[in-house]
Amino acid sequence: MAKARAKPQEKQKQTKKVENHGERKLTEAQIAVHWKEEEYFQPSAKFIGQANLIDPAMVEKFSEKHFPECFREYAELLHWDQYWHTTLDTSEPPFWKWFVGGKLNACYNCVDRHLEKHKNKAALIFVPEPELESATVITYQELYRRVNEVAAMLRDFAKLKTGDRVTIHMPMIPELPITMLACARLGVVHSVVFGGFSGEACGMRAADSGSRVLIYADGYFRNGKWVDHKGSADIAVQTAEKEGQHIDKVLVWRRHSGKYNSESPMIMKRDYFVDEILKDYRGHIVEPVSMDAEAPLFLMYTSGTTGKPKGCQHRTGGYLAYVTGTSQYYQDIHPSDVYWCMADIGWITGHSYIVYGPMALAATSVLYEGVPQFPDAGRPWRIAERLDVNIFHTSPTAIRMLRKAGGDEPKKYNYHFKHMTTVGEPIEPEVWKWYHQVVGKGEAVIVDTWWQTETGGFLCTTKPALDPMKPGSAGPAALGIYPVIWDENGNEVTAGSGNAGNICIRNPWPGIMQTIWGDPQRFVNQYYKKYNKHPHSKDWRDWPYYAADGAVLPADGYYRILGRVDDVINVAGHRLGTKELESACLTISEIAEAAVVPVVDEVKGRVPEVYVSLKPGIPPSKAVQDKIMSTIETMIGKIARPKKIHMVPDMPKTRSGKIMRRVLAAISNNLDTGDITTLANPDIVAQIRELVQGRGVGPLKDGPEDIKRFGEET
Ligand code: WTA
């Protein structure tokens, strides 16, 4: 694999202590990176012949000298009730305002405006996990009706008003996007919590957002089993109440209309079946509320460096313009395409590139309920064949899984993708090549899109018809995005230098989040403080966005993303905060200290491992281990299950008492722990290593950059 490499000894020289000895001028982030350069792949003439983005002059059009007006190009893809007067208002950095004065409705843009030309076209095709259940097609006409009825119910029955927040904890069923669009129609701010998160996690988020209505589903199919989901609503309500947020209504969609499939009792005057209530709203039409461009559209909670997930607040106008523009140009969506993004709508990828972007373009968007390899690794390709999917979008973890479970399966099915996306984690070049040759049958163009929950849409990706592809590299910046890589001291790491650093975006763009819900100071501190030199400046050039990802830039200008440099672990493309897991462990009375580190996993990319030390007098036991596992599942969800739990006599600590997670990460990944002489308790390191790896440790390996840098940040 083309891997970023730095000699372990070199790593030591990067610490400030060694630097002070004058041995070397390397800063912490200037880590030498060497990897084999990959060859380019070209898009086919057939793809280029039909692509949306074929004019090379667009690059110039979106160059810095045309910023910010270049983004009119994206905004003009939308219907505006009232045109904006100021494209970008920078008067209150870094709280940028986009398309100020403009008014629009996101639901109108994704539904109503398509009726004239596309009312009979499939808007959503829902594919249930049980293969014998046939797909459900919802046309734009039907979607229009259903969204209106739900909007009427939310307004008149649940008494939700423009600006209220509502928490939606639902699986991948069509009622999820229908509910989101109904909220958008009213200007109600939706906060969708990934279905796999626990009730407690949902309740915490509901409380933070101030939601008094929860929207649920009774259950869903996953991996061949029925998952009873409604029970988590009861926990969510209790958790929210404990946090001081009263929930007065729980609206429950039934996966099979009219049939309730959950053990959890319906609570009188709190829980209601949506299908029953909707009978009163048949045929109701709700005028879309004309929203300010800057009005919040939704919140999406994501993990960061502190224990509490933060609510990324996305605006209506800028966000919708950005996801529509990037769906048009980078996803190459035409109304005639059948587009399938396998992400879950509960993550940002689903919001931007299943719901808002594609639907603003009148695409046919496929929604699959279950896991890709159910009942076997041929399932995605059977779906693609049957629905004639021609644009496919997934993550490296799913690609690795499908490759492992059935590397030859795609060859058995007669489907043809013109375009494929990979997103969420770095993809290994050999996995990329399998995706290209086998899944894409050598015909499909691939975009490797790098971005984040916070950024709303793509930041780096190749332009599918214009740029050659390079396996393992996201590619150049997206139109109108001006990245830079800096070291810890703010020195630019130049293209072709071979060094890694922190990738930042120098300019604002319409898709960037507005703020962290209820915590604007944290927004500034987290994303802008690091490289801001003039806190009073009103010039956007003084406010680069810090992404917390490591990256390298070779001379060709193709960014290669190395992974998170903060306390976030990217598990199968999903962000988990190590602090969230640690806080969960610390609620267990036997535990004195906890530290969570990432380990490399062949399929999921990274998975968490937990280290705990127990309170005096408490011996390590299977019971404590089980308690840790179940606590993490209850407080966060199954996706956070650690791979291993280590009960250690003590944690490696600095003299000031800080747990050295970097040392633990090195042990878990069988890497060199580096210089440990400055620790308060250096002897513990060998003890822990023996405990974790047993005697006769094999040769130490070299590791990926994110693991080696893990825990460096304070
Ligand atoms: C990582 C998902 C490499 C990165 C859209 C980022 C990637 C985090 C890529 C955001 C990619 C996302 N190549 N790494 N193409 N895309 N990442 O917020 O570390 O769930 O910071 O958004 O995923 O994850 P999030």
Short mmCIF file of C-alpha atoms in Angstrom, two decimals, residues 22 30 48-49 55 134 147 198 224 313 324 332 343-344 365 396 438 471 495 498 501 513 556-557 597 672 675 684 702:
data_model
loop_
_atom_site.label_atom_id
_atom_site.label_comp_id
_atom_site.label_asym_id
_atom_site.label_seq_id
_atom_site.Cartn_x
_atom_site.Cartn_y
_atom_site.Cartn_z
CA GLY A 22 19.02 22.38 18.16
CA GLN A 30 6.34 18.48 9.40
CA ILE A 48 -17.08 13.20 -20.92
CA GLY A 49 -19.60 13.40 -23.78
CA ASP A 55 -16.05 23.66 -19.54
CA SER A 134 -40.46 -5.40 -3.64
CA VAL A 147 -44.80 15.89 2.37
CA SER A 198 -28.74 4.63 21.34
CA GLY A 224 -31.85 -10.20 8.31
CA GLN A 313 -25.98 24.28 12.31
CA THR A 324 -27.04 21.43 -5.42
CA ASP A 332 -22.90 14.56 -12.46
CA ALA A 343 -24.81 6.16 3.09
CA ASP A 344 -27.33 6.50 5.90
CA SER A 365 -32.65 8.76 -5.42
CA PRO A 396 -14.15 2.71 1.51
CA VAL A 438 -14.51 -4.65 -10.84
CA PRO A 471 -6.02 6.23 -6.58
CA ALA A 495 3.35 21.33 -2.81
CA GLY A 498 6.89 15.65 0.77
CA GLY A 501 0.65 19.17 7.76
CA MET A 513 -21.85 25.48 8.89
CA ASP A 556 0.53 17.79 -9.11
CA GLY A 557 -1.82 19.55 -6.66
CA VAL A 597 -7.22 4.96 21.17
CA ASP A 672 7.44 2.18 18.50
CA ASP A 675 10.75 8.53 23.81
CA ILE A 684 4.48 1.06 33.10
CA ASP A 702 5.52 1.54 10.84
#
